[in-house]
XYZ file of N, CA and C in Angstrom:
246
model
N 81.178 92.993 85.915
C 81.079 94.140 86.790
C 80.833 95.376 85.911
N 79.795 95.834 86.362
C 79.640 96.980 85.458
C 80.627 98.752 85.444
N 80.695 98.921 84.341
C 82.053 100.165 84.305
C 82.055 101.023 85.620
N 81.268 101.676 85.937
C 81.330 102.088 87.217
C 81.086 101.561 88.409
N 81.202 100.492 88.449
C 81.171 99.849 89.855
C 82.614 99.565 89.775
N 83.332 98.778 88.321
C 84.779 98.581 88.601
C 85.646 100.190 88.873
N 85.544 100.763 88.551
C 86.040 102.370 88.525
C 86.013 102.693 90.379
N 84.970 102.226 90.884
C 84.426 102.643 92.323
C 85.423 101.237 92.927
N 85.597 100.157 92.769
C 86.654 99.293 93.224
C 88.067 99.428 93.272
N 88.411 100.226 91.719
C 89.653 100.860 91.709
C 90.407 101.530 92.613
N 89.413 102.475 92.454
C 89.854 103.732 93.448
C 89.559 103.219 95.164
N 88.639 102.156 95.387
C 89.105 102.011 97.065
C 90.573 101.352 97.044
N 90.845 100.544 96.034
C 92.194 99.814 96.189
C 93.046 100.956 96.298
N 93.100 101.937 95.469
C 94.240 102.362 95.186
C 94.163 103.964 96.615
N 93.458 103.746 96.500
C 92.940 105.490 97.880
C 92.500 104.879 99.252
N 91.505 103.672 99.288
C 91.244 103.450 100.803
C 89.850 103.884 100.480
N 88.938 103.028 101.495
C 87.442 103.728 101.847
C 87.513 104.053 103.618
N 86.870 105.367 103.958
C 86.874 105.669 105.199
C 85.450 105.560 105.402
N 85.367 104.778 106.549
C 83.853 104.748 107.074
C 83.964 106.207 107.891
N 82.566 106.585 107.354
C 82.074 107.644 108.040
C 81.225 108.210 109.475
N 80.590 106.535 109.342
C 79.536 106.636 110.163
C 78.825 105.319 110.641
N 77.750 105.690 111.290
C 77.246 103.917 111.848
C 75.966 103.851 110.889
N 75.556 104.272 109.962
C 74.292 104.251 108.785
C 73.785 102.890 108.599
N 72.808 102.452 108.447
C 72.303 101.107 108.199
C 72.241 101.018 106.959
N 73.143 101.892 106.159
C 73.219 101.089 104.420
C 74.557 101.737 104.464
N 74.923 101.723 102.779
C 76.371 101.919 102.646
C 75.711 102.830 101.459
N 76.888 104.404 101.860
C 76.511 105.162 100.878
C 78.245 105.746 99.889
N 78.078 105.676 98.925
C 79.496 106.281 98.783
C 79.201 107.839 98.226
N 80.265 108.428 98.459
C 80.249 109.859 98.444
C 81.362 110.519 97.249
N 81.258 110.882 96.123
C 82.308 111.935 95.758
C 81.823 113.605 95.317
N 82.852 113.634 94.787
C 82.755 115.507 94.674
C 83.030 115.304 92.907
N 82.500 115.837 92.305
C 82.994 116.093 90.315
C 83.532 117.808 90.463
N 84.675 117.718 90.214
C 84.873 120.125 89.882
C 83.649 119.997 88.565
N 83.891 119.539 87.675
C 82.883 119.913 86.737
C 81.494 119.698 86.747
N 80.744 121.329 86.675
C 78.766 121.171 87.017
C 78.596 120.269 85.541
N 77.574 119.680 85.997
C 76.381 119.091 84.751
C 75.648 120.325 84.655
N 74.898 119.902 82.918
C 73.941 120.774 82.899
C 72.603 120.230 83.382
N 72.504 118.744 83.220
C 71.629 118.012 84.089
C 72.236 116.756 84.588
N 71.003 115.549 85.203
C 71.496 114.584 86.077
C 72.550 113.727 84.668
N 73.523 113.356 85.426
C 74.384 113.002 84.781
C 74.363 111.308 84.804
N 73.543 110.797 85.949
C 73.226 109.367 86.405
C 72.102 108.349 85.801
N 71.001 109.436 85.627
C 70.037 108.489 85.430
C 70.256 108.002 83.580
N 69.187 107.506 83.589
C 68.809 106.939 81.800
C 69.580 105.540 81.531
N 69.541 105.578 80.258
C 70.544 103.955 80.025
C 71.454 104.571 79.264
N 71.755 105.762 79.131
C 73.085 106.456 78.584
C 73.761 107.166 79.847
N 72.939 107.511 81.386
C 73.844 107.739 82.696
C 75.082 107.263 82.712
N 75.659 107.811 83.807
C 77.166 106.886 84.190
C 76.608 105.660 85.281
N 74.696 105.733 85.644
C 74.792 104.515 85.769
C 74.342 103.623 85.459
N 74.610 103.537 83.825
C 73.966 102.610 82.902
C 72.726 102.133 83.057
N 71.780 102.856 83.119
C 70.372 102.368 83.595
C 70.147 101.940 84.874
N 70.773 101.428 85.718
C 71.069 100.743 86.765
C 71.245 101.345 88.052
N 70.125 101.016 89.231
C 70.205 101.388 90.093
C 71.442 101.826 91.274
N 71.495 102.235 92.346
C 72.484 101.976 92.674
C 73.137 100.735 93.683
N 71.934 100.382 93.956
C 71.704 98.968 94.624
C 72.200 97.988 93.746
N 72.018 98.114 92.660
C 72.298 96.888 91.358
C 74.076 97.070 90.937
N 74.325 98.343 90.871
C 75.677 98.582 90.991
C 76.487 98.401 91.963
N 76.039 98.345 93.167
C 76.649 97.990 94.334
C 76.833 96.590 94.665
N 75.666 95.565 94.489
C 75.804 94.169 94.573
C 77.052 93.653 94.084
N 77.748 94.038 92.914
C 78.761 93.264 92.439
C 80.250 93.929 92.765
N 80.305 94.868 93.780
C 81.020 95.648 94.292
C 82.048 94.233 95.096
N 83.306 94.339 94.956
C 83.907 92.882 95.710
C 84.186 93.013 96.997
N 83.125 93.216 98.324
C 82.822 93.815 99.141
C 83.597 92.215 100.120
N 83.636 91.160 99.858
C 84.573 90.152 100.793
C 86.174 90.468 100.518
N 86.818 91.512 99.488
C 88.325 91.340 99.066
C 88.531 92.895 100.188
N 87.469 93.614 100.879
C 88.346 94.491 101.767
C 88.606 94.206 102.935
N 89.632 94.633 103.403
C 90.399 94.435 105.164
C 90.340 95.574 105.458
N 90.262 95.767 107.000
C 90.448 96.885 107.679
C 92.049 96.980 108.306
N 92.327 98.052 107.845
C 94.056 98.576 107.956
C 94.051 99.431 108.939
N 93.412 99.925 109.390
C 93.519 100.715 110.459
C 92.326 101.316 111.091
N 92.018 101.400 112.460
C 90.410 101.723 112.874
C 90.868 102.339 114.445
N 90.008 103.522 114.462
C 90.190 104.225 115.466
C 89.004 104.559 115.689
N 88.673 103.734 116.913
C 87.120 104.295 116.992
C 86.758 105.436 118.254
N 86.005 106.832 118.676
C 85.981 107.302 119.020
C 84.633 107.460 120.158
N 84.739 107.209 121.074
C 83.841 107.244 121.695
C 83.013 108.307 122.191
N 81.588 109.121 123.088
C 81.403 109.812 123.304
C 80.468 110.668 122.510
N 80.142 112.174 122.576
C 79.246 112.742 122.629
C 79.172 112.625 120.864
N 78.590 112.553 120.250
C 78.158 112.641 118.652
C 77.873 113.914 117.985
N 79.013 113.933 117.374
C 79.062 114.824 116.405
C 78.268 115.763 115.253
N 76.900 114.451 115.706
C 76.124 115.275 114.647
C 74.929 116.419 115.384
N 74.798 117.246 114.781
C 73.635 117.741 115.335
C 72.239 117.197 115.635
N 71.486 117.384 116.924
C 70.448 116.817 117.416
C 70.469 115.314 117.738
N 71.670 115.061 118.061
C 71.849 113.357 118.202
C 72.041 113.336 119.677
């Protein structure tokens, strides 16, 4: 598993992943406090080791999560122009 895909497994174990939405892919989302001076991702020195994010995601252990709690909300959609 590559370093940041295990790092991104960690932290759902230990924090939880909240679905956001009904999207036909899976996107994950964080925030860094600290700016780059540039992209901090790409190259084969990135944080994502050369590697797409599709390629990082495949080995993600996506059969070891359960759903703990789900509240689903029905009705008018939240997003704009929907």
């Amino acid at each position: 598993m590559p370093p940041l895909t295990r790092m991104m497994a960690e932290a759902a174990q230990r924090y939880g992943i909240v679905v956001r939405d009904y999207a036909g892919n899976i996107a994950f989302s964080a925030q860094d406090p600290e700016p780059w001076a540039a992209n901090p991702y790409g190259g084969p020195d990135g944080l994502y080791g050369g590697m797409n994010p599709g390629q990082l995601l495949a080995s993600f252990p996506w059969t070891h999560l359960q759903v703990v709690a789900m509240r689903l909300h029905h009705g008018a959609s939240s997003y704009p122009g929907s």
